[in-house]
XYZ file of C-alpha atoms in Angstrom:
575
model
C 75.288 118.172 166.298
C 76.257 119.782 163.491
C 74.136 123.151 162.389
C 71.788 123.749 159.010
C 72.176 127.028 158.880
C 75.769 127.260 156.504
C 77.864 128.480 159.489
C 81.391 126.289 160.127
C 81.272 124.059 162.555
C 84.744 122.440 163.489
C 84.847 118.087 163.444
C 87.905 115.801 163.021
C 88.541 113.090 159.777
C 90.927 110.715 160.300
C 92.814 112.152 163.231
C 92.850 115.500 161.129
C 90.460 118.821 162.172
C 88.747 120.208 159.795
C 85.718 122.423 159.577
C 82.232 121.700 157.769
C 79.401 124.105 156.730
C 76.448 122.621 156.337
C 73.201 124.209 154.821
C 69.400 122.685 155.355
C 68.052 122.969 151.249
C 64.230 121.324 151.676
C 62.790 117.938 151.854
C 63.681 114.979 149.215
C 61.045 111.888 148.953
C 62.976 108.635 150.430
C 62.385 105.448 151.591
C 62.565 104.169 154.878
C 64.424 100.415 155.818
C 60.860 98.876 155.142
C 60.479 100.056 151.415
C 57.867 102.792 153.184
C 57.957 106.239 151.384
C 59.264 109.155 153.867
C 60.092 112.490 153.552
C 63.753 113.219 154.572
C 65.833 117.087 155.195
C 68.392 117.619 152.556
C 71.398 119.135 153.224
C 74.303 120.035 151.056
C 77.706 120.761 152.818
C 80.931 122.185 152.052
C 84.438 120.910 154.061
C 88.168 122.421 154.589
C 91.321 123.179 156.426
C 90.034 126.839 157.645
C 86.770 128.058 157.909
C 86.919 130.389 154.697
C 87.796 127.281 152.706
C 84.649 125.720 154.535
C 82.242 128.291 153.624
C 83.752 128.721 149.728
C 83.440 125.042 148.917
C 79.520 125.172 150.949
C 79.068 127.620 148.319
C 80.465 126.209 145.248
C 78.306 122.876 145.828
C 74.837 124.765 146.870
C 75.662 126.384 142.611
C 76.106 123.158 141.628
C 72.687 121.926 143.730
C 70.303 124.378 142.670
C 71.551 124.045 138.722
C 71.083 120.599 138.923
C 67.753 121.198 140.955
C 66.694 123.476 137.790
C 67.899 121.048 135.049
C 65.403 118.222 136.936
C 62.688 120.114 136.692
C 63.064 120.996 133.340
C 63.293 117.667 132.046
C 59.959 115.490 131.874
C 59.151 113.070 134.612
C 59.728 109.888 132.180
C 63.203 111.324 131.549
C 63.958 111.063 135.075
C 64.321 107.347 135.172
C 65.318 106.544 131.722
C 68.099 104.115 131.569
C 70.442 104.780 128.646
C 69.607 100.961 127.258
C 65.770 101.925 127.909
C 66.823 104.977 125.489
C 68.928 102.983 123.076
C 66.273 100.636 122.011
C 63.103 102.405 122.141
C 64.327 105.571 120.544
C 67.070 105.825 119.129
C 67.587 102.885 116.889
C 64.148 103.229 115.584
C 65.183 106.597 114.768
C 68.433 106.010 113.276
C 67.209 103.099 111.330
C 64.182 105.412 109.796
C 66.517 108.155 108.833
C 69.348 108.884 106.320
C 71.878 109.206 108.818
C 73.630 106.081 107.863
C 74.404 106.342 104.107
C 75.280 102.394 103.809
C 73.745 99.217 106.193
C 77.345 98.891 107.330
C 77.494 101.812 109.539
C 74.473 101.160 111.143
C 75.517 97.984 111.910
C 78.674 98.949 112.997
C 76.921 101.418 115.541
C 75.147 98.783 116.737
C 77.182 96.162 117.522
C 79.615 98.995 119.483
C 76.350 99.697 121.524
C 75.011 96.272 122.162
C 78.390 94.059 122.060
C 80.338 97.108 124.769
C 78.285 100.004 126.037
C 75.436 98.736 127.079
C 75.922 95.747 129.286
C 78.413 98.229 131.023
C 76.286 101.165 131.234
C 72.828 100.610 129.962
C 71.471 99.874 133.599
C 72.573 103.563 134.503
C 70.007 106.375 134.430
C 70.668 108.903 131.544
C 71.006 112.013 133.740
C 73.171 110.063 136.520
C 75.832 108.898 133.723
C 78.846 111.001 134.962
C 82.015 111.732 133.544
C 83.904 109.341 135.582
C 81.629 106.547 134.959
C 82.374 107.003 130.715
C 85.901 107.489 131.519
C 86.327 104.882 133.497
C 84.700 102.819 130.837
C 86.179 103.977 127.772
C 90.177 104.118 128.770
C 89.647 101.035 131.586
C 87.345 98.389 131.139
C 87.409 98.249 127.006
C 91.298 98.005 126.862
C 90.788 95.249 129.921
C 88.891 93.395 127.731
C 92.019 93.738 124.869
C 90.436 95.659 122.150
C 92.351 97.824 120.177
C 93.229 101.554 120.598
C 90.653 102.042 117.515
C 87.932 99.684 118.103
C 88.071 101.674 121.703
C 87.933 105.145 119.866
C 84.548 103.901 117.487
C 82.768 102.696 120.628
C 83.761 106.090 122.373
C 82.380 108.151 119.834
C 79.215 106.082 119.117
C 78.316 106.719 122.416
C 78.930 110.217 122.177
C 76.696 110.539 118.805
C 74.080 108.516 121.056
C 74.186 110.792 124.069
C 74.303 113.993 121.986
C 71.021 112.798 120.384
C 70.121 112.483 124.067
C 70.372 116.156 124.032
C 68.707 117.139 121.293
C 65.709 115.248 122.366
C 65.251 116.950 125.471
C 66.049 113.709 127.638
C 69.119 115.282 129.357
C 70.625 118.661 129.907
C 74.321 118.184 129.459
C 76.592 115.830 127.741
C 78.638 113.830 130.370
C 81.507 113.337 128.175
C 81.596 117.489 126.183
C 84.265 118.249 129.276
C 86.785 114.680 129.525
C 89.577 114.689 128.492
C 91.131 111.630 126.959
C 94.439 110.028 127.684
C 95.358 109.787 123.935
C 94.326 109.334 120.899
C 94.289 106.309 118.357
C 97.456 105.469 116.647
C 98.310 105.616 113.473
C 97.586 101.841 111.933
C 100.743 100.367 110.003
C 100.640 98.501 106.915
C 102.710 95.359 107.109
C 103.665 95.786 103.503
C 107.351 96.044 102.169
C 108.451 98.041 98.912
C 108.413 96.367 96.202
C 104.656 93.941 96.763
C 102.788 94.901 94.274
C 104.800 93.133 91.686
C 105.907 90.650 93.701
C 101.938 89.779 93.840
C 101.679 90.194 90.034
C 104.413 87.666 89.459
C 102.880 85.112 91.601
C 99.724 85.222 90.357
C 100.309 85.899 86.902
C 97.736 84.040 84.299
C 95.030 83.460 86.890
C 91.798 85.455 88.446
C 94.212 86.343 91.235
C 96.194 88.735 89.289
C 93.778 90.785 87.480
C 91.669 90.745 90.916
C 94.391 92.140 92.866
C 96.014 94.436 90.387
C 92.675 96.486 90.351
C 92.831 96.774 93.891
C 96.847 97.684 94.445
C 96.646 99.957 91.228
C 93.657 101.564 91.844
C 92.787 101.533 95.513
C 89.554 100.063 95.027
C 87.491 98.716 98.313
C 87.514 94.718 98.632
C 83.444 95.251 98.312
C 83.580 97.135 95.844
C 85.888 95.291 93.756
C 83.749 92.339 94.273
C 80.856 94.234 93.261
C 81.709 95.133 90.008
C 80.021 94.624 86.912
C 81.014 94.681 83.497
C 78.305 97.443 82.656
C 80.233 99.460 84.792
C 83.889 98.678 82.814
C 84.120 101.103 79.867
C 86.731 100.600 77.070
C 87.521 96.562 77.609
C 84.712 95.046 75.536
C 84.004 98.281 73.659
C 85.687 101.215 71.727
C 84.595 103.847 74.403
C 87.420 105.763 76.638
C 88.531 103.297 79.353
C 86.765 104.234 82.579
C 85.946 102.481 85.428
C 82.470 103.203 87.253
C 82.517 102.392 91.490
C 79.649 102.953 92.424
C 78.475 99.749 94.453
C 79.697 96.945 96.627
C 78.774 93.077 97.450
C 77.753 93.309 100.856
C 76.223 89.920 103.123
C 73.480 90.869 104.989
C 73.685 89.150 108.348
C 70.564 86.927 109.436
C 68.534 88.926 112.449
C 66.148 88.278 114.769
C 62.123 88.511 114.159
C 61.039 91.992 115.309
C 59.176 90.563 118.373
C 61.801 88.825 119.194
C 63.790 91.199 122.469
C 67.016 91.187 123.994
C 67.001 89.471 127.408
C 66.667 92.042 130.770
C 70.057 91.351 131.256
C 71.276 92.123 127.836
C 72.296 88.769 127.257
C 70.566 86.407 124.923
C 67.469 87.155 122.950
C 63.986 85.979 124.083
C 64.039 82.788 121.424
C 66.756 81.754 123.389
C 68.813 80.899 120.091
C 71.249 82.641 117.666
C 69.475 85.296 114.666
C 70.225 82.761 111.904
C 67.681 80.201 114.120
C 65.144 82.090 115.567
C 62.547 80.677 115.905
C 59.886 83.884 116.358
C 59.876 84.744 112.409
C 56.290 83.991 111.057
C 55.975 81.217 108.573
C 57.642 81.818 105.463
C 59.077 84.891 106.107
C 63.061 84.808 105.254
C 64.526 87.697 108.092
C 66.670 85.112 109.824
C 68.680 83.564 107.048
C 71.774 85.781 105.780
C 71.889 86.515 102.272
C 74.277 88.415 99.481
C 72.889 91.509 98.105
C 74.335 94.395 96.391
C 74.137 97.819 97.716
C 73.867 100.250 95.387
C 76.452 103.309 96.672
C 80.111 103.286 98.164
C 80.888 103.434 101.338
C 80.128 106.961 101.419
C 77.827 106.955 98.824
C 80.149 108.841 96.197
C 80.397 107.559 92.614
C 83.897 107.387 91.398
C 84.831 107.462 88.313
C 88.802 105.990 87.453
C 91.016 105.998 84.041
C 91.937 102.581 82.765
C 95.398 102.025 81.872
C 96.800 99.792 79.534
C 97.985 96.781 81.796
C 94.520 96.587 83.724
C 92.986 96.814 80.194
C 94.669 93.562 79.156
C 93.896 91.563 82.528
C 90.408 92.900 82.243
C 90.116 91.034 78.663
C 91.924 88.390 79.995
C 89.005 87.784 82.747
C 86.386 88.369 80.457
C 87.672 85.231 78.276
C 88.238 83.496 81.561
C 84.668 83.654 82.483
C 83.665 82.861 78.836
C 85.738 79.392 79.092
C 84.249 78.932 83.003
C 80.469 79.102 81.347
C 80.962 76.670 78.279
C 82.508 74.017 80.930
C 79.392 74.899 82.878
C 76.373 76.532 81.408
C 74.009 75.237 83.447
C 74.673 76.084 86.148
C 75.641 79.588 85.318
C 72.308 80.029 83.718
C 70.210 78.287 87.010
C 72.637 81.169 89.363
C 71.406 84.092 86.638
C 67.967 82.286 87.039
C 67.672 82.551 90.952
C 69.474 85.728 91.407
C 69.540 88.410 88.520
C 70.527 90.727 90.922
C 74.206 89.445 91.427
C 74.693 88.287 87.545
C 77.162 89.815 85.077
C 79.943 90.263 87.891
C 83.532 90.766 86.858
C 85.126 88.481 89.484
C 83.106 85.164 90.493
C 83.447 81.137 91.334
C 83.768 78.835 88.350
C 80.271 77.955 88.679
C 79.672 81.949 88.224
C 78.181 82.693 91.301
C 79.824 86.030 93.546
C 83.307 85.526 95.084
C 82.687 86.035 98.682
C 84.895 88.484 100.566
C 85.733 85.366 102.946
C 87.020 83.391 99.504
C 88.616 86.961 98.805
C 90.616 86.552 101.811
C 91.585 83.117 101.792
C 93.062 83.775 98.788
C 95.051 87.061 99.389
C 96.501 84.744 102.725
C 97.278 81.991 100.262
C 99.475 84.316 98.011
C 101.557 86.052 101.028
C 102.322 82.644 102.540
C 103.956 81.924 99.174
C 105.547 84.814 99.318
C 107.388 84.299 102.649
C 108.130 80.937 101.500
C 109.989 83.222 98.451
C 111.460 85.467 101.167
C 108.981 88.205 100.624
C 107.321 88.866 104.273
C 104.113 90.191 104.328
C 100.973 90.023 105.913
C 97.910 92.294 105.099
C 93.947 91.987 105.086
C 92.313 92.796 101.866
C 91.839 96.180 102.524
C 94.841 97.145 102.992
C 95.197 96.703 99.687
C 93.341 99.774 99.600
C 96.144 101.420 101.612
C 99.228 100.229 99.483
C 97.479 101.549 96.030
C 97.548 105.181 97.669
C 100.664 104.574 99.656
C 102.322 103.722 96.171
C 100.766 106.754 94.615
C 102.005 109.189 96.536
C 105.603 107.947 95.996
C 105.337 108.364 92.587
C 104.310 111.519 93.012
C 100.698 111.663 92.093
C 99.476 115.071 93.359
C 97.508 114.469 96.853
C 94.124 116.387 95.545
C 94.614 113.481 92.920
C 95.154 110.684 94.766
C 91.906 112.017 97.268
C 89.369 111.932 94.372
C 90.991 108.417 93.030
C 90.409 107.207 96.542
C 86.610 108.895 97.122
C 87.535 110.919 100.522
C 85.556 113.300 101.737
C 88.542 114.973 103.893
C 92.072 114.989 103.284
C 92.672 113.852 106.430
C 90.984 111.288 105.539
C 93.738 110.415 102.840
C 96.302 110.998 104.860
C 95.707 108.403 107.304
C 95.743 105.292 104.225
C 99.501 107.113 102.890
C 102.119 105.393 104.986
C 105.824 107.120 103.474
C 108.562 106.424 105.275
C 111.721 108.037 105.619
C 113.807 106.285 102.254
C 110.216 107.575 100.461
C 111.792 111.320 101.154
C 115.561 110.016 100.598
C 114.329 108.476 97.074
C 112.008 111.771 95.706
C 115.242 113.909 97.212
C 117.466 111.435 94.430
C 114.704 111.775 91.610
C 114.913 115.979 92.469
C 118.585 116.036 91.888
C 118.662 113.722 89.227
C 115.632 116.005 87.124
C 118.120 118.703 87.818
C 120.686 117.372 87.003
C 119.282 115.796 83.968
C 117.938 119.587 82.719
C 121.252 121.079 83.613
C 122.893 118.382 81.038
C 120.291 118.960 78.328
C 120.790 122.712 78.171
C 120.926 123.154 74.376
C 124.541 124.943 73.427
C 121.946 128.115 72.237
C 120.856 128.912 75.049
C 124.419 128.647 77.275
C 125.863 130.736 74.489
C 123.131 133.450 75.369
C 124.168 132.872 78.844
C 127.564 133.794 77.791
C 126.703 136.651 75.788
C 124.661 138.295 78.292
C 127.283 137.493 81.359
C 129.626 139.243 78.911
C 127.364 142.408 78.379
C 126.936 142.844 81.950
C 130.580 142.977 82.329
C 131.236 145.568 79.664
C 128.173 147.532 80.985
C 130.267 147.870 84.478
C 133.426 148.186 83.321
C 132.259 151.445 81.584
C 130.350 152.658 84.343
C 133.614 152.305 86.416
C 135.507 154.224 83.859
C 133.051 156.998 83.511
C 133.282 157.587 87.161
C 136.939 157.548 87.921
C 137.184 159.768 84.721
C 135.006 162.505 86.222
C 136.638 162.474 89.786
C 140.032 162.687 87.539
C 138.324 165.777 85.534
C 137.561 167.523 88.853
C 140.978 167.144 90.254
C 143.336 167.991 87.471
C 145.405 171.161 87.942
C 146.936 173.590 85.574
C 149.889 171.690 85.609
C 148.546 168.226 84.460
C 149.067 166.649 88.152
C 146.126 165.431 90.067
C 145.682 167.382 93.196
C 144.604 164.573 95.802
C 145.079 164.569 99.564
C 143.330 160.998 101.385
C 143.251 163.168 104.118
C 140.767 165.505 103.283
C 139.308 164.470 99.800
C 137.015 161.303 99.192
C 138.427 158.259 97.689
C 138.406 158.098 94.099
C 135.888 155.616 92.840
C 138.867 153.168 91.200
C 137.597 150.425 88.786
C 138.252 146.734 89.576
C 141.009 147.453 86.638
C 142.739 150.300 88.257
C 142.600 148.555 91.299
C 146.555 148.863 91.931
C 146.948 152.601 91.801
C 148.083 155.264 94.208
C 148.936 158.334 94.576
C 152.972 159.101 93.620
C 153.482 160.425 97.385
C 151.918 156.925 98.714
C 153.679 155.162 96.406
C 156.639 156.988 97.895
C 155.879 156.013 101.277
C 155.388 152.562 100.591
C 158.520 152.203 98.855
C 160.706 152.948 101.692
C 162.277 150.369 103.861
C 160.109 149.017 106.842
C 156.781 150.155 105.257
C 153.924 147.716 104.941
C 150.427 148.612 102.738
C 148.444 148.574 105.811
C 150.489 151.528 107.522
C 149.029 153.502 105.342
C 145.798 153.290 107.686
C 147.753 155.235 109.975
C 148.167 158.075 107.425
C 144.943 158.381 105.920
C 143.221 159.569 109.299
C 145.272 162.383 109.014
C 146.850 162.181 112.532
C 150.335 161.524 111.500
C 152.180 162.284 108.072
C 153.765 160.250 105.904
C 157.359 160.948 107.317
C 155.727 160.306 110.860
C 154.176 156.994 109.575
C 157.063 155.841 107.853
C 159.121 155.847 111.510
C 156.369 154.681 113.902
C 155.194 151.758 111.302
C 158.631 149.476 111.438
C 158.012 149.246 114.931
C 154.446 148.017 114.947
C 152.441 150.902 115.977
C 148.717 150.269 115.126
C 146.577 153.086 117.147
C 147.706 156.496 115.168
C 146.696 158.994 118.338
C 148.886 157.118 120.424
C 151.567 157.221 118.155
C 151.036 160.413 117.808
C 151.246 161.784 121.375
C 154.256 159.512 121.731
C 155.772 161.449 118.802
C 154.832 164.611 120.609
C 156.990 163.957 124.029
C 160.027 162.292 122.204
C 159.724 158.800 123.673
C 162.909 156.867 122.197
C 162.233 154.592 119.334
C 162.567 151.887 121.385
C 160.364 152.475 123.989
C 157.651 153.096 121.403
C 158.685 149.555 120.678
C 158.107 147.672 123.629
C 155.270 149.811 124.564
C 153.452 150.553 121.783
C 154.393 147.844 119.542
């Protein structure tokens, strides 16, 4: 029987001994095999090889008992059993749909399908102060990628539910986050851009004359979103149908609003179906006449992140903007009516730059039916690509930066908060640095060349001043060491023994004294014996012997000179 009292008690686990400390904490509420409330002894327990390991590990888990002990009672008794999908719908959605968090519908909505559609059948059952690290891990780098969604579908889910439980926090409904101390396997890749050099005119030339191009030009020259392209209206295109600068206002989007389910109408306990037992565009819960369930376009009146941009029109998107204005013109004589019943019914969505023939909105489905249509041409051509509408988006900046457009530029064309933001939609690869290498030289090269014959003749000149400047600075110098040396008898008293070179000039760069000029004349005597005489070791008489036969070191020489070694001993030995 194993003691309460935290001493070590010795027991075996699988065929192994070990030893156990156990401590008695209180009394927990329980239930008995009969669903009968009891009242059972708690006991917290620590186990290892030796008895010190025993009693450290007793202790680290009674910490971890009584902080956990502390953090219950400081939460409120409802918190206690609150199930993260219990805190999911009846908090904070309400909540996040009330406030400004979300700046567009689309994040929202985003958030909430992550929630509903992945996190909560997994984990909405599981209390909010029992989630555990493990369990989210698990989850999150396991059972998502199990079910084959992407590495950054996986990474939105993972930190929805981390805005979710951190709201958790702030609330007061748990004490610490359970996923502030995991850490992940790895992080998102980078997406890729199935788009070869060259697409943007291969694009143009295939759709040239129709809707297409001018539709898909403003999105590959000017990285416009697919919903905000779509969303465009003339009152926002400056300079096309009037003399003012040509500027181009984003500054909303088509969006399709998704039918939904009437507010009474509740997700099923087991977070599967809905209570009408039917899909949101047929439920059957919405009071008479009201027109919740049925999905419907709408403009939204902000960007993605609610920033106005405001984009330079160049010539070439000028033209295909005219071009599309006439097109619509001819589109509404062959069919005024109904242009006029669409205006009639929805005022909202009139005076759009890109619609059907019939005038009403071109639907981002139509949108990409007809971007697929024009790539599967292409590869018929031999041009292979294959690229949702948005990546459109990702091309126009791509294609910026290789022509050079400063980044802070191409960041405020493209609306970004961050820069890092940016950087993910810029896909260079490594011929993008070979070919701005080639356009460096060439600039240089090209300057180099158009160096006007003034300005190398200046050049010259000065190259030439220089020159003259040092030449007489030399002279000046080897004229006052001259000055200092000159005897009484016109012969320069100079002994490279004792007295410091003289400073010769680059022109002068041949002379010598007359007795080293000597010394080199005679037979056997090579310029670099003369090292051996300017240490002043061994005269020139003593050099002129011991150089023929190689001698390099002059002390050796020297001593050898001293004891009358033969000449050819100094030979073999010294030589």
């Amino acid at each position: 029987m194993e003691r309460g009292d935290g001493g070590p008690s010795e027991t075996t686990v699988r065929g192994k001994t070990v030893y156990r400390a156990k401590k008695y904490v209180g009394l927990v509420d329980g239930t008995d095999d009969e669903g009968k409330p009891v009242r059972r002894p708690k006991y917290v327990t620590g186990q290892g090889g030796t008895k010190q390991a025993a009693k450290k590990n007793l202790a680290k888990n009674l910490a971890s008992h009584y902080r956990l002990a502390e953090e219950e009672c400081l939460l409120p008794r409802s918190a206690r059993v609150l199930t993260l999908a219990s805190y999911y719908v009846d908090t904070w959605l309400p909540a996040a749909i009330a406030s400004e968090r979300y700046k567009t519908s689309d994040g929202l909505n985003v958030s909430r399908r992550r929630m509903e559609m992945h996190v909560l059948p997994a984990l909405g059952s599981v209390s909010l102060r029992d989630l555990t690290p493990a369990e989210v891990k698990e989850f999150i780098e396991v059972t998502l990628p199990t079910k084959g969604l992407g590495a950054h579908t996986v990474t939105g889910i993972r930190e929805t539910l981390s805005a979710v439980l951190a709201d958790a926090i702030a609330e007061g409904r748990i004490m610490r986050h359970p996923m502030e101390r995991i850490r992940w396997r790895s992080r998102a890749p980078r997406r890729a851009v199935d788009a070869p050099r060259g697409i943007i005119e291969a694009i143009r030339a295939e759709t040239a004359g129709t809707q297409e191009e001018a539709r898909w030009m403003l999105g590959l020259l000017l990285a416009t979103r697919p919903g905000e392209t779509l969303g465009l209206k003339w009152s926002a295109v400056e300079g096309v149908l009037d003399d003012r600068p040509p500027l181009l206002t984003v500054r909303r989007q088509l969006k399709w609003g998704a039918a939904e389910h009437a507010p009474v109408c509740k997700r099923n306990v087991n977070r599967k179906g809905w209570t009408c037992g039917k899909s949101s565009a047929n439920c059957t819960l919405w009071s008479d006449g009201a027109a919740g369930g049925q999905g419907r376009l709408y403009l939204e009146e902000s960007t993605k992140n609610s920033r106005i941009r405001f984009i330079p029109l160049t010539e070439p998107l000028i033209a295909l903007l005219r071009e599309q204005r006439d097109r619509q013109d001819t589109w509404r004589s062959a069919d005024a009516a109904a242009w006029d019943a669409w205006e009639r019914e929805r005022p909202d969505l009139a005076d759009l730059v890109f619609t059907m023939r019939n005038g009403r909105p071109r639907r981002q489905q139509v949108d990409s039916a007809a971007l697929a249509a024009i790539l599967t041409r292409l590869r018929k051509n031999g041009i292979s690509a294959k690229f949702p509408p948005h990546d459109t988006r990702h091309i126009a900046l791509t294609h910026m930066a290789r022509d050079g457009v400063p980044f802070a530029l191409v960041q405020q064309i493209a609306g970004h908060l961050e820069s890092a933001t940016t950087e993910m939609y810029i896909h260079l690869q490594a011929e993008d640095a070979r070919d701005a290498l080639d356009r460096v030289g060439a600039t240089a090269a090209q300057t180099y060349r158009d160096l006007q014959p003034s300005r190398i003749a200046a050049l010259r000149l000065e190259k030439e001043r220089k020159a003259k400047e040092s030449r007489a600075a030399e002279e000046e110098a080897y004229a006052t060491w001259l000055a200092e040396r000159n005897g009484s008898d016109g012969t320069v008293h100079f002994d490279p023994r004792t007295d410091a070179h003289p400073p010769l000039p680059r022109w002068l760069a041949n002379w010598v004294p007359d007795d080293v000029r000597d010394a080199l004349d005679q037979p056997g005597m090579k310029p670099e014996s003369i090292a051996l005489f300017a240490n002043g070791i061994l005269t020139l008489d003593e050099v002129a012997r011991v150089a023929p036969l190689g001698v390099t070191d002059a002390a050796v020489a020297r001593q050898a000179l001293d004891d009358g070694i033969p000449d050819e001993y100094i030979r073999v030995t010294l030589g």
